[in-house]
Amino acid sequence: MRPKLTDVAKRAGVSSTTVSRVINNYGYLSQKTKDKVFAAMHDLNYQPNSLARSLHGKSTKLIGVIFPSITNPFFAELVEQIENKFFNAGYKVILCNSADNKEKERAYIRMLIANQVDGIITGAHNLGIDEYNKVGLPIVSFDRKLSEQIPIVSCDNYQGGWIATEELYHAGCKHIYFLGSAMRKGHPTDYRLNGYQDAIKKLDLTAHVHSVAFSESATIKSVSIRKLLETHNPDGIMCTDDLTAVLVLQMAQKLNIRVPQDLKVVGFDGTKFIQDYHPELSTIAQPIPDIAALLVNLLQQRIAEPDKKLSQTQYVLPVKFIRSSSTFRL
Amino acid sequence: MRPKLTDVAKRAGVSSTTVSRVINNYGYLSQKTKDKVFAAMHDLNYQPNSLARSLHGKSTKLIGVIFPSITNPFFAELVEQIENKFFNAGYKVILCNSADNKEKERAYIRMLIANQVDGIITGAHNLGIDEYNKVGLPIVSFDRKLSEQIPIVSCDNYQGGWIATEELYHAGCKHIYFLGSAMRKGHPTDYRLNGYQDAIKKLDLTAHVHSVAFSESATIKSVSIRKLLETHNPDGIMCTDDLTAVLVLQMAQKLNIRVPQDLKVVGFDGTKFIQDYHPELSTIAQPIPDIAALLVNLLQQRIAEPDKKLSQTQYVLPVKFIRSSSTFRL
DNA sequence: CAAAATATGTCAATCGTTTATCACAAAATT
DNA sequence: AATTTTGTGATAAACGATTGACATATTTTG
């Protein structure tokens, strides 16, 4: 059996009250007693049972982090940074992969509530606003409006769409296509689409929106991309994410379309992973470390003062264009 | 305040004992009472406090999953599958990224113990055997021997190293290099190296081991790879992981070395990610779904019967060679 | 119709820790 | 020498749910 507080007390030859005082560092304590107690804790390899502490009222220091998946490098990097920052702040992260599944997301939220987490960061987008509203816990959302009470952090998706389009134009493209999941109401890619559309209008070009669901497999996406490349004649494509952009580059090579001469491609996300392993791709980079830091800070604030009125509900962080050889001949 | 059991009882007009009986489904219960209680639970959006339940003796249904990082697609896919399987079995996963940091790993283990997790799956390799031995919890290890009491699951690393070498040889290579992190005692890549060395010996070739630390950044690895390609003259390289292999392909292209004509490359891991986004890479594929399933099953067994003698301590799963255009001209 | 099975309630102990209250010394300060 | 500060202990009530013991209905069954 795991040692408990009374075992430590016995071993140290003090009362259990004293041990608790040492652990929680309150009241009057002599250095001598502290040392004795710490020694006993060490000898027994004692860890206070956090269930019991939390049950009494102390917070659990547990955070639920819900994202659709972690196999997408963007989410992986974001989640890893979030996890790291929370670890440094003494929190533990329960990983929840919602897998774009409404039921799973709902089940996760129930589970998180049951486990008395201190707060939730969610980057999943399946549930309705009302469901999130009645959670009754500090929540911070990534990239999607959930309710008036829930702060949202995102990059400047609109600006990203705009810049990508403009960059393609300045690189000489006249037939610029938008490729990605379009028209899922409230979805962040919508803003990227808006940015694209407005830029196209300003540039006096025609908009071409080619839709592929974000959740489709790479193979299916590739088929759709092949069709796009073969039947239409794009000279520029802005993709709503880097992985789709990589598939475009792949297909272009297969079809002997020269990049960037005949076709220019811009991605979106700009993970460290893509920069390392697909340095040829021009992309709109989201500031992942900043996003993670802000999400974590905001949630900690909400935890500290749950009832404080939100001074701001939207936090939009700037994106950065990374120019590389998929748009620009070096 | 979150509703508690007594609130449900009050609302349903029954005793708290009855509510508990409904929740835990024991004793005699009429359908009518059950319905009333469920309705009350639903109305109040009640979730039993799992801290209290666990404190009483019920298990926490929490599992600690420790891996160095999740930005590596291999770990991401493995962790995602592990998380999924545990979710389906009613467990929650606490994500622990050890970041190849001994102190962090130690801190995580203490934290997991304090949180009364039911068990741990670890794919991190920093701590000594004795530290893992005194954890006193069901543990299953991925790819590394931790102690006699801890089952290990891994793919057949030796066989993988052997096959990769043989495939390069049969594709015509005479100067086959081993590229990866070598010589970290007890590390899984050692077995891959052994496989390589034994195959080289059997084929009457000379072994060339080029070492790059797994943990180095992509840029530093690339510098090392450039040197390898420029100063030695490999016509075949077996890499200890796919990402390193991708860097080799990148550098080969930059140096105008034709693949597979002048240089053939084999990776290791064979994630879905690499197959989708680097289909040109030949690789030794680890059976990720099987590994995940086995890890989860074994841990569940250990949790169910912690004192049962281990019938087997090593589980080695077969690897599969995936032939593609980095070794074979299509 | 008596006995057994079913259905619900009351009460109290328990899990391991926190924390408040009271008590009592010993040490430090007036 | 009297008072305050400091250090420690004993006791008990929480936290929220579980569970066993026991009591008491109501329904079913032979």
XYZ file of C-alpha atoms (C1' of nucleotides) in Angstrom:
720
model
C 0.000 0.000 0.000
C 1.122 3.495 -0.820
C 2.258 5.357 2.325
C -0.120 7.924 3.663
C 0.212 11.034 5.712
C -0.075 9.197 9.018
C 2.747 6.871 8.009
C 4.972 9.846 7.456
C 3.914 11.279 10.810
C 4.710 8.039 12.587
C 8.089 7.734 10.936
C 9.033 11.313 11.653
C 7.784 11.020 15.197
C 5.430 13.965 14.891
C 1.692 14.440 14.662
C -0.143 14.262 11.388
C -1.137 17.874 11.832
C 2.509 18.827 11.752
C 3.118 16.842 8.586
C 0.235 18.591 6.914
C 1.623 21.898 8.103
C 4.954 21.077 6.557
C 3.401 20.036 3.281
C 1.215 23.101 3.042
C 3.711 25.349 4.694
C 1.584 27.244 7.155
C 1.681 27.937 10.877
C 4.841 28.000 12.935
C 7.450 25.382 12.092
C 10.993 24.864 13.241
C 13.609 23.965 10.705
C 14.379 20.818 12.676
C 10.857 19.463 12.362
C 10.671 20.354 8.702
C 13.848 18.416 8.077
C 12.579 15.408 9.999
C 9.339 15.383 8.054
C 10.988 15.855 4.675
C 13.379 13.055 5.513
C 10.505 10.748 6.407
C 8.656 11.684 3.224
C 11.732 10.923 1.235
C 12.394 7.630 3.000
C 8.877 6.412 2.367
C 8.788 7.854 -1.139
C 5.640 9.607 -0.058
C 3.405 11.561 -2.422
C 0.315 13.264 -1.035
C -2.779 11.750 -2.571
C -4.018 14.483 -4.848
C -7.490 12.981 -4.964
C -7.910 13.583 -1.269
C -6.434 17.054 -1.441
C -8.609 18.045 -4.333
C -11.664 16.550 -2.765
C -11.106 18.819 0.165
C -11.175 21.854 -2.022
C -7.732 22.286 -3.436
C -7.757 22.464 -7.195
C -6.891 19.378 -9.197
C -4.337 21.120 -11.397
C -5.771 19.139 -14.262
C -6.492 20.733 -17.631
C -8.439 19.178 -20.473
C -7.013 19.828 -23.920
C -9.335 18.905 -26.759
C -8.146 18.845 -30.360
C -9.370 16.851 -33.335
C -6.127 14.908 -33.625
C -2.443 15.142 -32.953
C -1.203 13.494 -36.131
C -1.559 16.775 -37.934
C 1.780 18.517 -37.312
C 0.068 21.805 -36.631
C -2.005 20.404 -33.797
C 0.919 18.338 -32.586
C 3.118 21.382 -32.244
C 0.395 23.436 -30.667
C -0.579 20.741 -28.181
C 3.031 20.044 -27.319
C 3.640 23.681 -26.532
C 0.470 23.922 -24.523
C 1.399 20.832 -22.587
C 4.829 22.217 -21.901
C 3.658 25.530 -20.626
C 1.119 23.920 -18.368
C 3.702 21.530 -17.008
C 5.893 24.459 -16.065
C 2.953 26.029 -14.293
C 2.300 22.858 -12.301
C -0.653 21.607 -14.315
C -1.253 18.241 -15.892
C -2.845 17.861 -19.294
C -5.490 15.309 -20.143
C -5.269 14.726 -23.866
C -8.550 14.498 -25.723
C -8.637 13.680 -29.427
C -12.112 14.412 -30.561
C -11.516 12.911 -33.997
C -14.149 15.218 -35.461
C -16.708 13.154 -33.650
C -19.496 14.950 -31.882
C -20.243 12.113 -29.512
C -16.640 11.672 -28.571
C -16.266 15.350 -27.857
C -19.351 15.331 -25.705
C -18.154 12.268 -23.836
C -14.837 13.938 -23.262
C -16.385 17.026 -21.790
C -18.480 14.974 -19.396
C -15.379 13.083 -18.409
C -13.403 16.247 -17.835
C -16.135 17.649 -15.656
C -16.310 14.419 -13.680
C -12.583 14.632 -13.145
C -12.888 18.141 -11.797
C -10.445 19.674 -14.229
C -9.604 23.291 -13.508
C -10.223 24.328 -17.089
C -10.407 23.352 -20.738
C -8.660 24.422 -23.901
C -10.525 23.338 -26.965
C -9.543 23.405 -30.592
C -12.329 21.096 -31.645
C -15.327 22.390 -33.462
C -18.151 19.946 -33.304
C -20.397 20.918 -30.466
C -22.950 23.691 -30.335
C -22.542 26.850 -28.352
C -25.162 25.901 -25.788
C -23.365 22.711 -24.911
C -20.204 24.608 -24.177
C -22.077 27.228 -22.238
C -23.440 24.841 -19.680
C -20.089 23.278 -18.922
C -19.627 25.793 -16.155
C -15.839 25.703 -16.258
C -13.180 28.105 -17.469
C -12.744 27.481 -21.182
C -10.578 29.080 -23.806
C -11.128 28.311 -27.452
C -8.717 28.105 -30.310
C -9.920 29.447 -33.635
C -13.626 29.242 -33.102
C -16.342 31.250 -31.460
C -18.154 29.146 -28.909
C -20.022 31.737 -26.896
C -19.834 35.267 -25.598
C -18.270 34.070 -22.373
C -15.444 32.161 -23.970
C -12.304 33.924 -25.169
C -11.093 32.937 -28.608
C -7.514 32.922 -29.746
C -6.688 32.624 -33.407
C -4.274 33.831 -35.994
C -5.418 36.429 -38.478
C -7.027 34.011 -40.876
C -8.520 36.724 -43.045
C -5.203 38.492 -43.381
C -3.573 35.145 -44.141
C -5.939 34.474 -46.998
C -5.408 37.951 -48.294
C -1.617 37.875 -48.136
C -1.387 34.454 -49.750
C -3.483 35.663 -52.658
C -1.549 38.867 -53.035
C 1.770 37.084 -52.956
C 0.645 34.746 -55.693
C -0.513 37.730 -57.714
C 2.744 39.582 -57.284
C 4.593 36.477 -58.292
C 2.735 36.670 -61.564
C -0.313 34.468 -61.164
C -3.519 35.343 -63.003
C -5.621 32.244 -62.285
C -5.480 31.885 -58.572
C -7.416 29.031 -56.989
C -8.508 28.568 -53.444
C -8.135 24.970 -52.306
C -9.418 23.647 -49.013
C -12.456 23.033 -46.937
C -14.830 25.862 -47.672
C -18.190 26.848 -46.315
C -18.362 25.145 -43.003
C -20.116 27.832 -41.081
C -18.080 29.352 -38.285
C -15.040 27.397 -39.294
C -11.755 29.309 -39.289
C -11.030 28.494 -42.930
C -14.004 30.641 -43.818
C -12.056 33.712 -42.882
C -9.180 32.557 -45.014
C -11.642 32.214 -47.846
C -12.997 35.710 -47.219
C -9.499 37.108 -47.317
C -8.891 35.317 -50.588
C -12.140 36.526 -52.088
C -11.623 40.132 -51.093
C -8.081 40.131 -52.382
C -9.211 38.597 -55.655
C -11.841 41.295 -56.003
C -9.374 44.047 -55.293
C -6.995 42.595 -57.870
C -9.743 42.380 -60.472
C -9.396 38.645 -60.875
C -11.973 35.874 -60.812
C -12.369 33.722 -57.731
C -12.132 29.964 -58.120
C -12.982 27.965 -55.051
C -12.159 24.299 -55.097
C -13.419 22.469 -52.067
C -11.882 19.414 -50.407
C -12.933 18.376 -46.955
C -10.210 18.793 -44.390
C -11.034 15.429 -42.931
C -10.682 13.432 -46.121
C -7.801 11.030 -46.558
C -4.723 12.086 -48.471
C -5.563 9.711 -51.286
C -8.978 11.182 -51.843
C -7.616 14.681 -51.671
C -5.011 13.755 -54.268
C -7.655 12.566 -56.680
C -9.463 15.844 -56.321
C -6.232 17.780 -56.756
C -5.365 15.860 -59.898
C -8.684 16.791 -61.360
C -8.149 20.408 -60.457
C -4.741 20.515 -62.068
C -5.776 18.630 -65.188
C -9.112 20.154 -66.030
C -8.672 23.723 -64.847
C -5.509 25.578 -65.492
C -4.447 27.220 -62.272
C -1.183 29.093 -62.217
C -1.510 29.760 -58.519
C -3.121 27.872 -55.641
C -3.617 29.005 -52.109
C -4.207 26.026 -49.854
C -5.900 26.231 -46.496
C -3.219 24.085 -44.925
C 0.309 22.960 -45.585
C -0.442 19.291 -45.941
C -2.847 19.908 -48.779
C -0.180 22.125 -50.332
C 2.319 19.290 -50.129
C -0.115 17.061 -51.964
C -0.432 19.702 -54.657
C 3.342 19.834 -55.051
C 3.447 16.060 -55.233
C 0.771 15.917 -57.893
C 2.348 18.729 -59.870
C 5.572 16.802 -60.017
C 3.760 13.673 -61.097
C 1.996 15.600 -63.871
C 5.231 17.335 -64.885
C 3.929 20.735 -64.015
C 6.892 22.890 -63.109
C 6.832 24.695 -59.774
C 7.122 27.637 -59.501
C 7.369 28.376 -63.230
C 3.979 27.014 -64.315
C 2.323 26.765 -60.954
C 2.854 28.547 -57.670
C 1.604 27.201 -54.377
C 1.095 28.729 -50.968
C 0.225 26.711 -47.883
C -1.079 27.684 -44.483
C 0.161 26.893 -40.944
C 3.919 27.077 -41.215
C 4.824 24.501 -38.620
C 8.408 23.927 -37.695
C 7.891 20.487 -39.142
C 6.988 21.785 -42.585
C 9.811 24.289 -42.501
C 12.244 21.493 -41.722
C 10.945 18.799 -43.997
C 9.288 20.808 -46.781
C 11.400 23.940 -46.916
C 10.390 24.426 -50.546
C 6.866 25.387 -49.553
C 5.835 29.018 -49.279
C 3.322 29.363 -46.551
C 1.367 31.563 -44.210
C 2.842 30.831 -40.809
C 0.727 30.929 -37.697
C 2.637 32.041 -34.603
C 2.294 28.737 -32.789
C 4.351 29.597 -29.700
C 2.412 32.816 -29.219
C -0.901 31.098 -29.693
C 0.014 28.447 -27.135
C 1.269 31.003 -24.647
C -1.823 33.128 -24.984
C -4.197 30.184 -24.669
C -2.442 29.049 -21.521
C -2.265 32.518 -20.003
C -5.883 33.284 -20.689
C -7.001 30.017 -19.189
C -4.922 30.607 -16.096
C -6.520 34.024 -15.744
C -9.973 32.525 -16.083
C -9.123 29.939 -13.473
C -7.841 32.594 -11.098
C -10.861 34.852 -11.603
C -13.698 32.902 -13.172
C -16.255 35.616 -12.654
C -14.259 38.518 -13.928
C -15.899 40.145 -16.901
C -13.983 39.517 -20.076
C -12.246 42.655 -21.229
C -11.721 41.107 -24.606
C -13.186 38.039 -26.196
C -11.236 37.837 -29.453
C -7.481 37.665 -29.678
C -6.194 37.733 -33.242
C -2.491 37.162 -33.692
C -0.624 38.229 -36.835
C 0.516 35.752 -39.460
C 3.749 35.839 -41.373
C 4.384 34.966 -44.984
C 7.300 32.629 -45.490
C 8.579 32.908 -49.026
C 10.178 29.879 -50.527
C 10.625 28.134 -53.834
C 7.024 27.089 -54.372
C 6.227 30.706 -55.270
C 9.557 32.246 -55.936
C 12.357 31.073 -58.131
C 15.577 31.233 -56.160
C -21.701 24.975 -7.459
C -21.712 21.693 -9.256
C -24.664 19.505 -8.183
C -23.851 16.630 -5.908
C -25.403 13.317 -5.179
C -27.669 14.689 -2.472
C -29.024 17.308 -4.881
C -30.004 14.578 -7.261
C -31.620 12.663 -4.418
C -33.607 15.683 -3.332
C -34.761 16.417 -6.856
C -35.752 12.840 -7.538
C -37.442 12.568 -4.182
C -35.449 9.551 -3.097
C -32.653 8.890 -0.646
C -29.022 9.387 -1.539
C -28.439 5.688 -1.045
C -30.908 4.992 -3.797
C -29.160 7.408 -6.135
C -25.866 5.709 -5.446
C -27.517 2.380 -6.067
C -28.774 3.594 -9.404
C -25.383 4.946 -10.395
C -23.563 1.816 -9.408
C -26.395 -0.464 -10.347
C -26.610 -2.791 -7.389
C -29.310 -3.945 -5.037
C -33.002 -4.048 -5.899
C -34.311 -1.197 -8.023
C -37.619 -0.585 -9.719
C -37.643 0.792 -13.215
C -39.722 3.687 -12.002
C -37.122 4.837 -9.476
C -34.329 4.415 -11.960
C -36.154 6.621 -14.407
C -36.813 9.259 -11.796
C -33.178 9.316 -10.772
C -31.862 9.401 -14.302
C -34.233 12.234 -15.089
C -33.008 14.196 -12.096
C -29.411 13.547 -13.049
C -30.118 14.776 -16.509
C -32.009 17.849 -15.341
C -29.183 18.895 -13.071
C -26.541 17.909 -15.580
C -25.060 15.827 -12.811
C -21.716 14.064 -13.070
C -20.495 11.990 -10.135
C -17.321 13.490 -8.726
C -14.678 11.005 -9.714
C -12.296 12.269 -7.099
C -14.672 11.180 -4.384
C -15.361 7.856 -6.043
C -11.714 7.116 -6.542
C -10.850 8.168 -3.043
C -13.273 5.585 -1.811
C -11.452 2.852 -3.621
C -12.729 2.858 -7.151
C -9.948 3.195 -9.681
C -9.289 6.563 -11.249
C -9.358 5.268 -14.816
C -6.429 7.541 -15.482
C -3.399 6.372 -17.466
C -0.111 8.180 -17.792
C 1.414 8.087 -21.255
C 5.017 9.269 -21.386
C 6.778 9.884 -24.700
C 9.647 12.174 -25.577
C 7.516 14.316 -27.849
C 4.477 14.209 -30.077
C 5.801 16.340 -32.914
C 7.532 13.313 -34.334
C 4.866 11.710 -36.530
C 5.762 8.272 -35.287
C 5.080 9.155 -31.669
C 2.065 11.207 -32.658
C 0.470 8.268 -34.421
C 1.346 5.866 -31.651
C 0.071 8.145 -28.902
C -3.077 8.921 -30.830
C -3.862 5.254 -31.206
C -3.088 4.558 -27.591
C -5.310 7.405 -26.526
C -8.095 6.143 -28.732
C -8.003 2.630 -27.452
C -7.959 3.774 -23.859
C -10.868 6.098 -24.481
C -12.871 3.202 -25.815
C -12.031 1.222 -22.705
C -13.188 4.061 -20.462
C -9.780 5.407 -19.527
C -8.426 8.925 -19.725
C -4.900 9.651 -20.836
C -2.606 12.139 -19.158
C -0.121 13.233 -21.776
C 3.467 13.521 -20.655
C 6.126 14.817 -23.008
C 9.398 14.044 -21.365
C 11.379 16.027 -23.936
C 14.387 13.790 -23.343
C 14.712 15.446 -19.987
C 15.475 13.256 -17.016
C 14.120 15.705 -14.474
C 10.913 16.227 -16.365
C 10.370 12.518 -16.652
C 10.956 12.069 -12.942
C 8.614 14.925 -12.129
C 5.992 13.371 -14.355
C 6.198 10.047 -12.641
C 5.791 11.630 -9.226
C 2.839 13.551 -10.526
C 1.249 10.455 -12.001
C 1.637 8.613 -8.726
C 0.144 11.526 -6.828
C -2.800 11.459 -9.182
C -3.351 7.782 -8.531
C -3.186 6.747 -12.135
C -4.073 3.115 -12.752
C -1.006 2.539 -14.891
C 1.691 3.981 -17.107
C 2.818 3.455 -20.666
C 6.248 4.831 -21.275
C 8.169 5.309 -24.469
C 10.726 7.585 -22.863
C 14.149 6.353 -22.103
C 15.857 8.605 -19.636
C 15.444 7.112 -16.226
C 17.264 4.208 -14.670
C 15.742 0.846 -14.036
C 15.643 1.294 -10.272
C 13.593 4.450 -10.545
C 10.980 2.647 -12.565
C 11.037 -0.309 -10.227
C 10.006 1.644 -7.184
C 7.057 3.256 -8.895
C 4.890 0.429 -7.668
C 2.355 0.743 -10.464
C 1.522 -1.321 -13.536
C 3.868 -0.169 -16.284
C 4.339 -1.272 -19.862
C 7.296 -0.061 -21.853
C 7.672 0.687 -25.507
C 10.963 -0.261 -27.096
C 13.133 -0.316 -24.029
C 13.962 -2.700 -21.225
C 13.251 -1.061 -17.905
C 13.251 -4.006 -15.539
C 12.399 -7.678 -15.245
C 8.920 -6.846 -14.024
C 8.003 -4.561 -16.889
C 6.792 -5.972 -20.204
C 8.371 -4.459 -23.291
C 6.702 -4.091 -26.644
C 8.748 -3.261 -29.694
C 8.996 -3.973 -33.350
C 11.704 -6.264 -34.588
C 14.407 -3.636 -34.748
C 17.140 -6.123 -35.524
C 15.199 -7.637 -38.375
C 14.425 -4.141 -39.624
C 18.077 -3.214 -39.780
C 18.831 -6.465 -41.527
C 16.076 -6.194 -44.122
C 16.867 -2.578 -44.926
C 20.480 -3.504 -45.579
C 19.586 -6.515 -47.650
C 17.109 -4.574 -49.739
C 19.717 -1.945 -50.495
C 22.147 -4.685 -51.454
C 19.684 -6.408 -53.750
C 18.942 -3.076 -55.343
C 22.596 -2.932 -56.281
C 24.293 -0.982 -53.502
C 27.881 -1.776 -52.567
C 28.670 1.055 -50.180
C 25.889 0.934 -47.680
C 25.956 3.430 -44.830
C 24.133 3.350 -41.546
C 22.850 6.776 -40.570
C 21.320 7.567 -37.231
C 21.860 7.745 -33.538
C 24.200 4.921 -32.690
C 25.600 3.611 -29.493
C 23.242 4.867 -26.857
C 23.251 1.846 -24.612
C 19.956 0.045 -24.398
C 18.446 2.257 -27.037
C 16.285 0.552 -29.650
C 18.335 1.871 -32.551
C 21.170 -0.290 -31.298
C 19.314 -3.351 -32.475
C 18.790 -1.761 -35.842
C 22.511 -1.175 -35.976
C 23.194 -4.788 -35.038
C 20.903 -5.953 -37.805
C 22.734 -3.709 -40.232
C 26.152 -4.915 -39.096
C 25.275 -8.581 -39.249
C 23.725 -8.203 -42.687
C 26.786 -6.297 -43.905
C 29.014 -9.073 -42.613
C 26.946 -11.756 -44.273
C 27.030 -9.853 -47.542
C 30.786 -9.442 -47.315
C 30.626 -5.661 -47.353
C 32.204 -3.079 -45.099
C 30.172 -1.395 -42.410
C 30.065 2.397 -42.352
C 28.362 3.889 -39.373
C 27.604 7.586 -39.502
C 26.189 8.917 -36.277
C 23.756 11.800 -35.832
C 21.963 12.302 -32.577
C 18.253 11.685 -32.823
C 17.588 14.777 -30.782
C 19.510 17.199 -32.971
C 17.686 19.784 -35.002
C 16.982 19.183 -38.652
C 19.451 21.869 -39.671
C 22.317 20.295 -37.771
C 21.429 16.883 -39.110
C 21.427 18.285 -42.629
C 24.937 19.645 -42.223
C 26.101 16.248 -41.109
C 24.295 14.584 -43.991
C 25.819 16.964 -46.503
C 29.255 16.039 -45.256
C 28.431 12.364 -45.510
C 27.208 12.678 -49.074
C 30.068 14.912 -50.207
C 33.081 13.318 -48.594
C 32.136 9.641 -48.596
C 30.506 8.104 -51.560
C 27.549 6.114 -50.331
C 25.354 4.440 -52.893
C 22.958 3.256 -50.218
C 21.923 4.639 -46.843
C 19.804 3.003 -44.203
C 18.436 5.613 -41.853
C 17.213 4.867 -38.358
C 14.106 6.933 -38.915
C 12.057 8.334 -41.748
C 12.620 11.974 -40.962
C 16.358 11.597 -41.263
C 15.745 9.780 -44.525
C 13.696 12.700 -45.806
C 16.585 15.015 -45.012
C 18.878 12.735 -46.988
C 16.557 12.877 -49.981
C 16.391 16.656 -49.688
C 20.148 16.989 -49.551
C 20.630 14.549 -52.411
C 18.394 16.679 -54.573
C 20.246 19.800 -53.602
C 23.553 18.164 -54.487
C 22.152 16.776 -57.725
C 22.612 13.216 -56.658
C 20.023 11.129 -58.476
C 17.783 8.893 -56.378
C 17.516 5.965 -56.765
C 20.082 5.750 -59.597
C 23.128 7.066 -57.743
C 21.868 6.767 -54.223
C 19.257 4.578 -52.595
C 17.703 5.399 -49.268
C 15.689 3.395 -46.770
C 13.956 4.923 -43.774
C 12.487 3.444 -40.638
C 9.071 3.798 -38.989
C 6.641 3.873 -41.904
C 4.020 6.130 -40.422
C 0.835 6.794 -42.273
C 2.027 10.347 -42.442
C 5.198 9.486 -44.344
C 3.308 7.161 -46.633
C 0.904 9.959 -47.473
C 3.287 12.852 -47.738
C 6.535 11.155 -48.716
C 5.359 8.196 -50.733
C 8.670 8.136 -52.562
C 10.478 6.853 -49.493
C 11.198 3.151 -49.068
C 11.014 2.294 -45.431
C 10.833 -0.304 -42.735
C 7.341 0.056 -41.361
C 6.575 -0.573 -37.721
C 3.099 -1.999 -37.105
C 1.860 1.022 -35.188
C -1.736 -0.125 -34.670
C -0.562 -3.495 -33.389
C 1.986 -1.920 -31.099
C -0.631 0.404 -29.665
C -3.148 -2.391 -29.211
C -0.631 -4.627 -27.501
C 0.607 -1.874 -25.184
C -2.923 -1.086 -24.152
C -3.938 -4.708 -23.702
C -0.904 -5.578 -21.675
C -1.392 -2.623 -19.405
C -5.023 -3.496 -18.883
C -3.971 -7.018 -17.941
C -1.414 -5.694 -15.489
C -4.033 -3.439 -13.981
C -6.474 -6.312 -13.645
C -3.900 -8.647 -12.117
C -0.909 -6.660 -10.887
C 0.630 -9.573 -9.047
C 0.339 -12.164 -11.745
C 3.710 -13.475 -12.815
C 4.611 -12.297 -16.281
C 4.413 -15.139 -18.732
C 6.395 -13.134 -21.198
C 8.397 -9.977 -20.823
C 9.366 -9.225 -24.421
C 6.912 -8.791 -27.252
C 8.581 -8.313 -30.618
C 6.296 -7.466 -33.519
C 7.310 -8.007 -37.138
C 8.257 -5.144 -39.415
C 7.386 -4.783 -43.068
C 9.479 -3.388 -45.879
C 7.684 -0.845 -48.005
C 9.333 -0.564 -51.389
C 9.132 2.716 -53.152
C 11.094 4.921 -55.504
C 13.913 5.810 -53.141
C 15.309 2.323 -53.654
C 13.560 1.079 -56.716
C 13.116 2.689 -60.075
C 9.482 2.471 -61.067
C -51.919 -16.578 4.172
C -47.407 -17.048 5.473
C -42.948 -16.826 3.557
C -39.890 -15.040 0.295
C -38.448 -11.651 -2.817
C -38.358 -6.932 -4.068
C -37.922 -2.044 -3.209
C -36.509 1.849 -0.562
C -34.898 4.433 3.541
C -31.893 5.676 7.703
C -27.542 5.762 9.676
C -22.772 5.605 10.002
C -18.146 4.444 8.673
C -14.734 5.011 5.236
C -11.254 6.827 1.653
C -6.692 10.543 2.691
C -6.069 15.111 3.336
C -6.969 19.925 5.006
C -7.856 23.097 8.384
C -9.866 25.251 12.390
C -9.958 25.185 17.401
C -8.078 24.439 21.723
C -4.393 23.304 24.606
C 0.141 23.500 26.326
C 5.000 24.174 26.346
C 9.313 26.365 25.442
C 11.678 30.343 23.878
C 12.087 35.218 23.168
C 10.821 39.776 24.441
C 9.463 43.287 27.431
C 8.831 38.125 36.407
C 5.279 38.805 33.243
C 3.951 38.699 28.556
C 4.195 37.629 23.865
C 5.787 34.812 20.197
C 6.850 30.424 18.453
C 6.402 25.428 18.025
C 3.772 21.194 18.470
C -0.142 18.008 19.502
C -4.864 16.195 19.988
C -9.372 16.229 18.177
C -12.842 16.682 14.954
C -15.351 18.329 11.030
C -15.280 18.745 6.488
C -14.822 17.263 0.951
C -18.485 13.764 -2.070
C -19.420 9.349 -2.928
C -19.676 4.221 -1.584
C -21.269 0.560 0.959
C -22.680 -2.402 4.680
C -26.025 -3.102 8.409
C -30.495 -2.795 9.581
C -35.357 -1.460 9.277
C -39.624 -1.350 6.912
C -42.692 -1.449 3.406
C -44.826 -3.569 -0.719
C -45.333 -7.168 -3.984
C -44.976 -11.879 -5.474
C -45.108 -16.746 -4.841
C -46.043 -21.448 -3.290
